[in-house]
Tab-separated table of C-alpha atoms in Angstrom:
chain	number	residue	atom	x	y	z
A	29	UNK	CA	37.911	44.459	99.825
A	30	UNK	CA	36.582	47.769	98.504
A	31	UNK	CA	33.643	47.631	96.090
A	32	UNK	CA	34.253	49.254	92.710
A	33	UNK	CA	31.709	51.925	91.836
A	34	UNK	CA	33.182	52.640	88.402
A	35	UNK	CA	30.507	53.311	85.801
A	36	UNK	CA	30.243	50.300	83.502
A	37	UNK	CA	27.246	51.189	81.350
A	38	UNK	CA	24.636	53.890	80.781
A	39	UNK	CA	21.410	52.973	78.973
A	40	UNK	CA	18.322	54.998	78.095
A	41	UNK	CA	14.836	53.508	77.747
A	42	UNK	CA	12.451	55.941	76.010
A	43	UNK	CA	8.832	55.029	76.802
A	44	UNK	CA	5.493	56.357	75.542
A	45	UNK	CA	1.888	56.180	76.667
A	46	UNK	CA	-0.432	57.207	73.843
A	47	UNK	CA	-3.789	58.597	74.947
A	48	UNK	CA	-6.874	56.614	73.901
A	49	UNK	CA	-8.251	57.516	70.497
A	50	UNK	CA	-10.142	60.793	70.612
A	51	UNK	CA	-8.649	61.858	73.946
A	52	UNK	CA	-6.380	64.887	74.268
A	53	UNK	CA	-5.493	67.219	77.116
A	54	UNK	CA	-5.831	70.923	76.165
A	55	UNK	CA	-3.328	73.322	77.676
A	56	UNK	CA	-1.618	76.597	76.838
A	57	UNK	CA	0.864	75.080	74.383
A	58	UNK	CA	-1.629	72.878	72.505
A	59	UNK	CA	-3.476	69.573	72.871
A	60	UNK	CA	-1.342	66.808	74.362
A	61	UNK	CA	-1.790	63.417	72.673
A	62	UNK	CA	0.683	61.282	74.635
A	63	UNK	CA	3.074	61.177	77.566
A	64	UNK	CA	6.739	60.240	77.246
A	65	UNK	CA	9.406	59.374	79.769
A	66	UNK	CA	13.037	58.291	79.508
A	67	UNK	CA	14.253	55.868	82.158
A	68	UNK	CA	18.039	55.874	82.546
A	69	UNK	CA	19.914	52.876	83.932
A	70	UNK	CA	23.495	53.153	85.176
A	71	UNK	CA	25.433	50.064	86.257
A	72	UNK	CA	28.791	49.832	88.007
A	73	UNK	CA	31.635	47.365	87.568
A	74	UNK	CA	30.585	45.513	90.714
A	75	UNK	CA	26.920	45.292	89.793
A	76	UNK	CA	25.272	48.228	91.518
A	77	UNK	CA	22.341	49.516	89.464
A	78	UNK	CA	20.743	52.934	89.674
A	79	UNK	CA	17.771	54.345	87.818
A	80	UNK	CA	16.980	57.930	86.894
A	81	UNK	CA	14.549	59.787	84.693
A	82	UNK	CA	15.111	62.308	81.913
A	83	UNK	CA	12.391	64.540	80.551
A	84	UNK	CA	11.621	63.728	76.883
A	85	UNK	CA	12.059	67.317	75.704
A	86	UNK	CA	9.339	66.645	73.101
A	87	UNK	CA	11.912	64.548	71.249
A	88	UNK	CA	12.405	61.406	73.364
A	89	UNK	CA	14.328	59.481	70.710
A	90	UNK	CA	16.866	62.280	70.366
A	91	UNK	CA	17.396	62.576	74.133
A	92	UNK	CA	17.788	58.804	74.454
A	93	UNK	CA	20.353	58.790	71.637
A	94	UNK	CA	22.288	61.575	73.344
A	95	UNK	CA	22.422	59.525	76.547
A	96	UNK	CA	23.424	56.270	74.838
A	97	UNK	CA	25.886	57.590	72.281
A	98	UNK	CA	27.440	60.728	73.772
A	99	UNK	CA	27.031	61.202	77.526
A	100	UNK	CA	27.279	57.522	78.449
A	101	UNK	CA	30.630	56.965	76.695
A	102	UNK	CA	31.828	60.321	78.052
A	103	UNK	CA	31.486	59.212	81.686
A	104	UNK	CA	32.174	55.475	81.401
A	105	UNK	CA	34.895	54.456	83.859
A	106	UNK	CA	34.270	57.379	86.206
A	107	UNK	CA	33.287	56.805	89.835
A	108	UNK	CA	29.486	56.592	90.060
A	109	UNK	CA	29.643	58.241	93.487
A	110	UNK	CA	31.499	61.246	92.057
A	111	UNK	CA	28.367	63.143	91.024
A	112	UNK	CA	30.197	66.486	91.077
A	113	UNK	CA	32.946	65.156	88.812
A	114	UNK	CA	30.492	63.599	86.370
A	115	UNK	CA	28.496	66.818	86.249
A	116	UNK	CA	31.645	68.862	85.636
A	117	UNK	CA	32.818	66.591	82.813
A	118	UNK	CA	29.486	66.773	80.990
A	119	UNK	CA	29.370	70.510	81.545
A	120	UNK	CA	32.821	70.969	80.057
A	121	UNK	CA	32.205	68.742	77.026
A	122	UNK	CA	28.554	69.532	76.300
A	123	UNK	CA	27.063	72.489	78.154
A	124	UNK	CA	30.010	74.879	78.031
A	125	UNK	CA	31.231	74.348	74.488
A	126	UNK	CA	29.802	73.063	71.198
A	127	UNK	CA	27.290	70.738	72.856
A	128	UNK	CA	23.526	70.401	72.712
A	129	UNK	CA	22.603	72.837	75.479
A	130	UNK	CA	19.212	72.149	77.018
A	131	UNK	CA	19.145	68.631	75.539
A	132	UNK	CA	22.393	67.861	77.334
A	133	UNK	CA	21.003	69.208	80.622
A	134	UNK	CA	17.947	66.974	80.210
A	135	UNK	CA	20.061	63.923	79.364
A	136	UNK	CA	22.463	64.617	82.225
A	137	UNK	CA	19.515	64.953	84.623
A	138	UNK	CA	18.475	61.326	84.215
A	139	UNK	CA	22.059	60.141	84.584
A	140	UNK	CA	22.529	62.249	87.709
A	141	UNK	CA	19.375	60.827	89.303
A	142	UNK	CA	20.618	57.308	88.586
A	143	UNK	CA	23.988	58.115	90.175
A	144	UNK	CA	22.282	59.395	93.317
A	145	UNK	CA	20.202	56.210	93.374
A	146	UNK	CA	23.468	54.256	93.291
A	147	UNK	CA	24.967	56.433	96.039
A	148	UNK	CA	21.986	55.729	98.285
A	149	UNK	CA	22.139	52.005	97.625
A	150	UNK	CA	25.915	51.982	98.167
A	151	UNK	CA	25.447	53.725	101.524
A	152	UNK	CA	22.267	51.724	102.302
A	153	UNK	CA	20.456	54.991	102.981
A	154	UNK	CA	17.315	56.575	101.543
A	155	UNK	CA	18.093	59.662	99.535
A	156	UNK	CA	16.545	62.128	101.993
A	157	UNK	CA	18.870	60.827	104.714
A	158	UNK	CA	21.917	60.817	102.442
A	159	UNK	CA	21.151	64.467	101.597
A	160	UNK	CA	20.981	65.435	105.264
A	161	UNK	CA	17.214	65.504	105.690
A	162	UNK	CA	14.655	63.622	107.701
A	163	UNK	CA	11.509	61.670	106.831
A	164	UNK	CA	9.083	64.528	107.229
A	165	UNK	CA	5.732	65.389	105.734
A	166	UNK	CA	5.804	67.522	102.574
A	167	UNK	CA	2.743	69.517	101.562
A	168	UNK	CA	1.471	68.633	98.095
A	169	UNK	CA	-0.836	70.096	95.493
A	170	UNK	CA	-2.923	68.284	92.902
A	171	UNK	CA	-1.253	69.039	89.585
A	172	UNK	CA	0.319	67.386	86.583
A	173	UNK	CA	-1.448	67.437	83.217
A	174	UNK	CA	-4.918	67.820	84.688
A	175	UNK	CA	-7.601	70.410	85.502
A	176	UNK	CA	-7.544	72.143	82.144
A	177	UNK	CA	-9.993	73.952	79.904
A	178	UNK	CA	-13.185	72.022	80.642
A	179	UNK	CA	-16.458	73.815	81.490
A	180	UNK	CA	-16.310	75.587	84.878
A	181	UNK	CA	-18.761	73.253	86.625
A	182	UNK	CA	-16.860	70.160	85.455
A	183	UNK	CA	-13.570	71.713	86.522
A	184	UNK	CA	-14.947	72.490	89.975
A	185	UNK	CA	-16.191	68.918	90.281
A	186	UNK	CA	-12.757	67.556	89.369
A	187	UNK	CA	-11.055	69.858	91.880
A	188	UNK	CA	-13.501	68.831	94.610
A	189	UNK	CA	-12.627	65.202	93.958
A	190	UNK	CA	-8.955	65.877	94.618
A	191	UNK	CA	-9.780	67.778	97.803
A	192	UNK	CA	-11.891	64.841	98.945
A	193	UNK	CA	-8.801	62.627	98.598
A	194	UNK	CA	-6.848	64.896	100.953
A	195	UNK	CA	-5.309	67.669	98.851
A	196	UNK	CA	-5.312	71.131	100.414
A	197	UNK	CA	-4.125	72.816	97.196
A	198	UNK	CA	-4.921	72.432	93.487
A	199	UNK	CA	-3.381	73.864	90.318
A	200	UNK	CA	-5.559	74.979	87.412
A	201	UNK	CA	-4.554	75.419	83.779
A	202	UNK	CA	-5.041	78.941	82.422
A	203	UNK	CA	-3.982	80.568	79.166
A	204	UNK	CA	-7.244	79.973	77.294
A	205	UNK	CA	-8.724	83.477	77.312
A	206	UNK	CA	-8.565	85.843	80.257
A	207	UNK	CA	-12.360	85.947	80.598
A	208	UNK	CA	-12.773	82.158	80.510
A	209	UNK	CA	-9.780	81.669	82.812
A	210	UNK	CA	-11.263	84.005	85.408
A	211	UNK	CA	-14.665	82.345	85.154
A	212	UNK	CA	-13.132	78.924	85.810
A	213	UNK	CA	-11.064	80.116	88.772
A	214	UNK	CA	-14.024	81.938	90.267
A	215	UNK	CA	-16.204	78.826	89.975
A	216	UNK	CA	-13.543	76.624	91.576
A	217	UNK	CA	-12.973	79.114	94.404
A	218	UNK	CA	-16.694	79.184	95.152
A	219	UNK	CA	-16.840	75.385	95.162
A	220	UNK	CA	-13.730	74.844	97.320
A	221	UNK	CA	-14.117	77.722	99.763
A	222	UNK	CA	-11.384	79.852	101.265
A	223	UNK	CA	-9.308	77.153	102.990
A	224	UNK	CA	-8.013	75.431	99.840
A	225	UNK	CA	-5.114	77.029	97.992
A	226	UNK	CA	-5.586	77.603	94.270
A	227	UNK	CA	-2.530	77.921	92.013
A	228	UNK	CA	-2.614	78.633	88.272
A	229	UNK	CA	-0.307	77.728	85.369
A	230	UNK	CA	-0.432	79.531	82.006
A	231	UNK	CA	2.093	77.293	80.210
A	232	UNK	CA	3.676	80.412	78.631
A	233	UNK	CA	0.424	81.314	76.816
A	234	UNK	CA	-0.147	84.838	78.210
A	235	UNK	CA	0.947	88.174	76.815
A	236	UNK	CA	1.864	91.038	79.110
A	237	UNK	CA	-1.506	92.611	78.266
A	238	UNK	CA	-3.242	89.391	79.374
A	239	UNK	CA	-1.364	89.457	82.669
A	240	UNK	CA	-2.336	93.082	83.289
A	241	UNK	CA	-5.969	92.047	82.892
A	242	UNK	CA	-5.864	88.801	84.858
A	243	UNK	CA	-3.790	89.773	87.907
A	244	UNK	CA	-6.486	91.896	89.629
A	245	UNK	CA	-8.860	88.919	89.487
A	246	UNK	CA	-6.161	86.562	90.764
A	247	UNK	CA	-5.617	88.901	93.708
A	248	UNK	CA	-9.361	89.013	94.440
A	249	UNK	CA	-9.620	85.211	94.270
A	250	UNK	CA	-6.540	84.749	96.486
A	251	UNK	CA	-4.549	82.712	93.970
A	252	UNK	CA	-1.237	81.477	95.392
A	253	UNK	CA	0.892	81.984	92.276
A	254	UNK	CA	0.810	82.618	88.545
A	255	UNK	CA	3.092	80.079	86.902
A	256	UNK	CA	4.934	80.590	83.624
A	257	UNK	CA	2.848	83.342	82.083
A	258	UNK	CA	5.637	83.968	79.535
A	259	UNK	CA	8.359	82.148	77.664
A	260	UNK	CA	11.365	81.209	79.780
A	261	UNK	CA	13.613	83.769	78.076
A	262	UNK	CA	11.153	86.704	78.123
A	263	UNK	CA	12.724	88.409	81.104
A	264	UNK	CA	11.405	91.812	80.051
A	265	UNK	CA	7.809	90.655	80.469
A	266	UNK	CA	8.590	88.964	83.788
A	267	UNK	CA	10.150	92.184	85.079
A	268	UNK	CA	7.154	94.237	83.985
A	269	UNK	CA	4.611	91.781	85.409
A	270	UNK	CA	6.388	91.678	88.770
A	271	UNK	CA	5.618	95.384	89.155
A	272	UNK	CA	1.884	94.974	88.531
A	273	UNK	CA	1.000	92.919	91.603
A	274	UNK	CA	2.796	92.288	94.861
A	275	UNK	CA	0.123	89.883	96.124
A	276	UNK	CA	0.305	87.204	93.426
A	277	UNK	CA	3.884	85.964	92.999
A	278	UNK	CA	5.228	84.830	89.646
A	279	UNK	CA	6.557	81.276	89.459
A	280	UNK	CA	8.899	79.796	86.845
A	281	UNK	CA	11.774	77.385	86.388
A	282	UNK	CA	10.602	74.180	84.730
A	283	UNK	CA	12.037	75.460	81.438
A	284	UNK	CA	15.225	76.885	82.922
A	285	UNK	CA	18.343	74.766	82.773
A	286	UNK	CA	21.203	74.656	85.277
A	287	UNK	CA	22.081	77.053	88.064
A	288	UNK	CA	23.327	79.593	85.553
A	289	UNK	CA	19.860	80.313	84.177
A	290	UNK	CA	18.439	80.444	87.707
A	291	UNK	CA	21.192	82.917	88.586
A	292	UNK	CA	19.845	85.127	85.800
A	293	UNK	CA	16.396	84.952	87.410
A	294	UNK	CA	17.901	85.974	90.731
A	295	UNK	CA	19.574	88.929	89.080
A	296	UNK	CA	16.340	89.990	87.376
A	297	UNK	CA	14.384	89.780	90.675
A	298	UNK	CA	11.213	89.118	88.686
A	299	UNK	CA	10.336	85.558	89.749
A	300	UNK	CA	9.426	84.920	93.374
A	301	UNK	CA	8.966	81.127	93.258
A	302	UNK	CA	11.499	78.748	91.679
A	303	UNK	CA	10.346	75.513	90.016
A	304	UNK	CA	13.335	73.471	88.815
A	305	UNK	CA	12.569	70.023	87.430
A	306	UNK	CA	15.007	67.340	88.596
A	307	UNK	CA	14.679	65.640	85.194
A	308	UNK	CA	15.447	68.788	83.202
A	309	UNK	CA	17.681	71.264	85.020
A	310	UNK	CA	20.608	68.967	85.771
A	311	UNK	CA	19.414	66.410	88.311
A	312	UNK	CA	19.719	66.382	92.074
A	313	UNK	CA	23.292	67.688	92.018
A	314	UNK	CA	22.280	70.889	90.255
A	315	UNK	CA	18.939	71.321	92.007
A	316	UNK	CA	20.745	71.328	95.348
A	317	UNK	CA	22.889	74.206	94.078
A	318	UNK	CA	19.827	76.075	92.818
A	319	UNK	CA	18.014	75.575	96.113
A	320	UNK	CA	21.014	76.820	98.096
A	321	UNK	CA	21.300	79.979	95.997
A	322	UNK	CA	17.551	80.603	96.227
A	323	UNK	CA	17.633	80.093	99.989
A	324	UNK	CA	19.987	83.060	100.379
A	325	UNK	CA	17.315	85.226	98.716
A	326	UNK	CA	14.454	83.666	100.729
A	327	UNK	CA	12.967	82.218	97.548
A	328	UNK	CA	11.021	78.946	97.981
A	329	UNK	CA	11.637	75.967	95.714
A	330	UNK	CA	8.527	74.181	94.469
A	331	UNK	CA	9.876	71.661	91.940
A	332	UNK	CA	8.087	70.878	88.713
A	333	UNK	CA	7.334	67.171	88.266
A	334	UNK	CA	7.976	65.213	85.090
A	335	UNK	CA	5.728	62.386	83.916
A	336	UNK	CA	7.349	59.364	85.530
A	337	UNK	CA	7.407	57.964	89.026
A	338	UNK	CA	11.202	58.054	89.383
A	339	UNK	CA	11.172	61.839	89.067
A	340	UNK	CA	8.313	62.160	91.558
A	341	UNK	CA	9.838	59.860	94.164
A	342	UNK	CA	13.200	61.649	93.873
A	343	UNK	CA	11.522	65.051	94.167
A	344	UNK	CA	9.883	64.122	97.470
A	345	UNK	CA	13.240	62.838	98.726
A	346	UNK	CA	14.928	66.143	97.854
A	347	UNK	CA	12.154	68.288	99.361
A	348	UNK	CA	12.679	66.507	102.677
A	349	UNK	CA	16.314	67.634	102.682
A	350	UNK	CA	16.319	71.340	101.719
A	351	UNK	CA	15.450	74.265	103.958
A	352	UNK	CA	13.407	76.251	101.433
A	353	UNK	CA	11.294	73.482	99.955
A	354	UNK	CA	7.663	74.255	99.196
A	355	UNK	CA	4.984	72.143	97.545
A	356	UNK	CA	5.412	68.773	95.885
A	357	UNK	CA	3.565	68.703	92.553
A	358	UNK	CA	1.526	65.508	92.729
A	359	UNK	CA	0.472	64.290	89.286
A	360	UNK	CA	-3.255	63.502	89.446
A	361	UNK	CA	-3.721	62.966	85.695
A	362	UNK	CA	-6.054	60.136	84.754
A	363	UNK	CA	-3.979	59.608	81.602
A	364	UNK	CA	-0.554	58.793	83.042
A	365	UNK	CA	0.240	55.137	83.790
A	366	UNK	CA	3.937	56.094	83.558
A	367	UNK	CA	3.524	57.592	87.035
A	368	UNK	CA	2.717	54.260	88.674
A	369	UNK	CA	4.498	51.693	86.505
A	370	UNK	CA	6.923	50.897	89.368
A	371	UNK	CA	4.361	51.266	92.141
A	372	UNK	CA	3.064	54.448	93.724
A	373	UNK	CA	5.841	57.071	93.965
A	374	UNK	CA	3.859	58.964	96.626
A	375	UNK	CA	0.736	58.670	98.739
A	376	UNK	CA	-1.380	61.653	99.699
A	377	UNK	CA	-2.477	61.772	103.324
A	378	UNK	CA	-5.518	63.302	104.969
A	379	UNK	CA	-3.272	66.223	105.930
A	380	UNK	CA	-2.571	66.997	102.254
A	381	UNK	CA	1.041	65.860	102.578
A	382	UNK	CA	3.363	63.178	101.212
A	383	UNK	CA	6.569	61.730	102.611
A	384	UNK	CA	9.683	60.170	101.043
A	385	UNK	CA	9.945	56.430	100.489
A	386	UNK	CA	12.030	54.896	103.264
A	387	UNK	CA	14.212	52.559	101.182
A	388	UNK	CA	17.794	52.955	99.955
A	389	UNK	CA	18.361	55.379	97.085
A	390	UNK	CA	15.338	56.932	95.417
A	391	UNK	CA	13.271	54.106	96.863
A	392	UNK	CA	11.489	52.516	93.904
A	393	UNK	CA	11.877	48.906	92.808
A	394	UNK	CA	12.342	49.038	89.031
A	395	UNK	CA	10.947	46.168	86.961
A	396	UNK	CA	12.256	46.530	83.414
A	397	UNK	CA	9.729	44.012	82.107
A	398	UNK	CA	7.056	46.744	82.155
A	399	UNK	CA	8.962	48.707	79.511
A	400	UNK	CA	7.479	46.559	76.757
A	401	UNK	CA	4.024	47.947	77.633
A	402	UNK	CA	5.118	51.431	76.545
A	403	UNK	CA	6.934	51.271	73.189
A	404	UNK	CA	8.398	54.557	72.016
A	405	UNK	CA	6.303	56.772	69.746
A	406	UNK	CA	8.768	59.449	68.799
A	407	UNK	CA	7.874	63.019	67.956
A	408	UNK	CA	6.140	66.060	69.364
A	409	UNK	CA	2.884	64.613	70.706
A	410	UNK	CA	0.903	67.852	70.463
A	411	UNK	CA	-1.703	69.084	68.013
């Protein structure tokens, strides 16, 4: 008798971890006061259950409502294994016409991850194997919401701690002022030596004038990439910045949605490193398309990681199955229990690498009882 994989229900669980009183994390877009995540559960008529993760989009209640009240009913009754068909239906009814654009891509991302989790469980295969990959080691860098605007010596000490745990690459937050950014990078480079890769992320806080001033120092300090110096739609600045330095590549993609926006980046030829987020750009289904297109242009894919462990575990699975995968962004934030609420989504080795979980689907065992520890606090979460 054939098992029915028809979608029976789609449910969103918006969760929040509020930072302890008096604690914030400064970054280019402001001071973060909390972390949010949206866990998405999809069940089939015969009882298969898959879990995904949607980015909160700084409005977790709105994204959860979109999942529960619009996208879920839209795909109910469809085959959970038909990820292409589900994606096409949501695209037609939300992304292509009179829908909610980026919010729909974010909501669809969590659903798509859950469907791939179901596909893996249905096939009794880990996701990397289902996608055609192998259980190989993936190089990782210490990132997430960490290593920000603290004094240079304290920043160097934090970076050294991550290197001591095995990381061979770290990512620093820039976008404060050019002078202070350069001082911090210089101090960290001196502390870590030449064998550790340093990456930097401006969180869209730079102007083109800032980039003209900072790029010579980034070249001197052998920085691996400059991430998101500008807003995601400021293609003019990206084009201009790409002409300033050919040694420090520009990276972007965490705020670009679907393959269509990445196609625009390919056409502009201004971004040399793509960073799609599986929980934002359209899930695994769409990230595979983005990676394939980027591969034809010899552009590496270094996915951005969202706050929760489902996203991180799925990202490692995908990186083990594409031919142009780069770094895994390992969240090393001290203020993110959402990362580990279902167990560790990754483990860093002495070689600075991680590997995919070798269990069916995405690989995590989801315990919904932990949700009550993280009640939703809706809203922006920045000051």
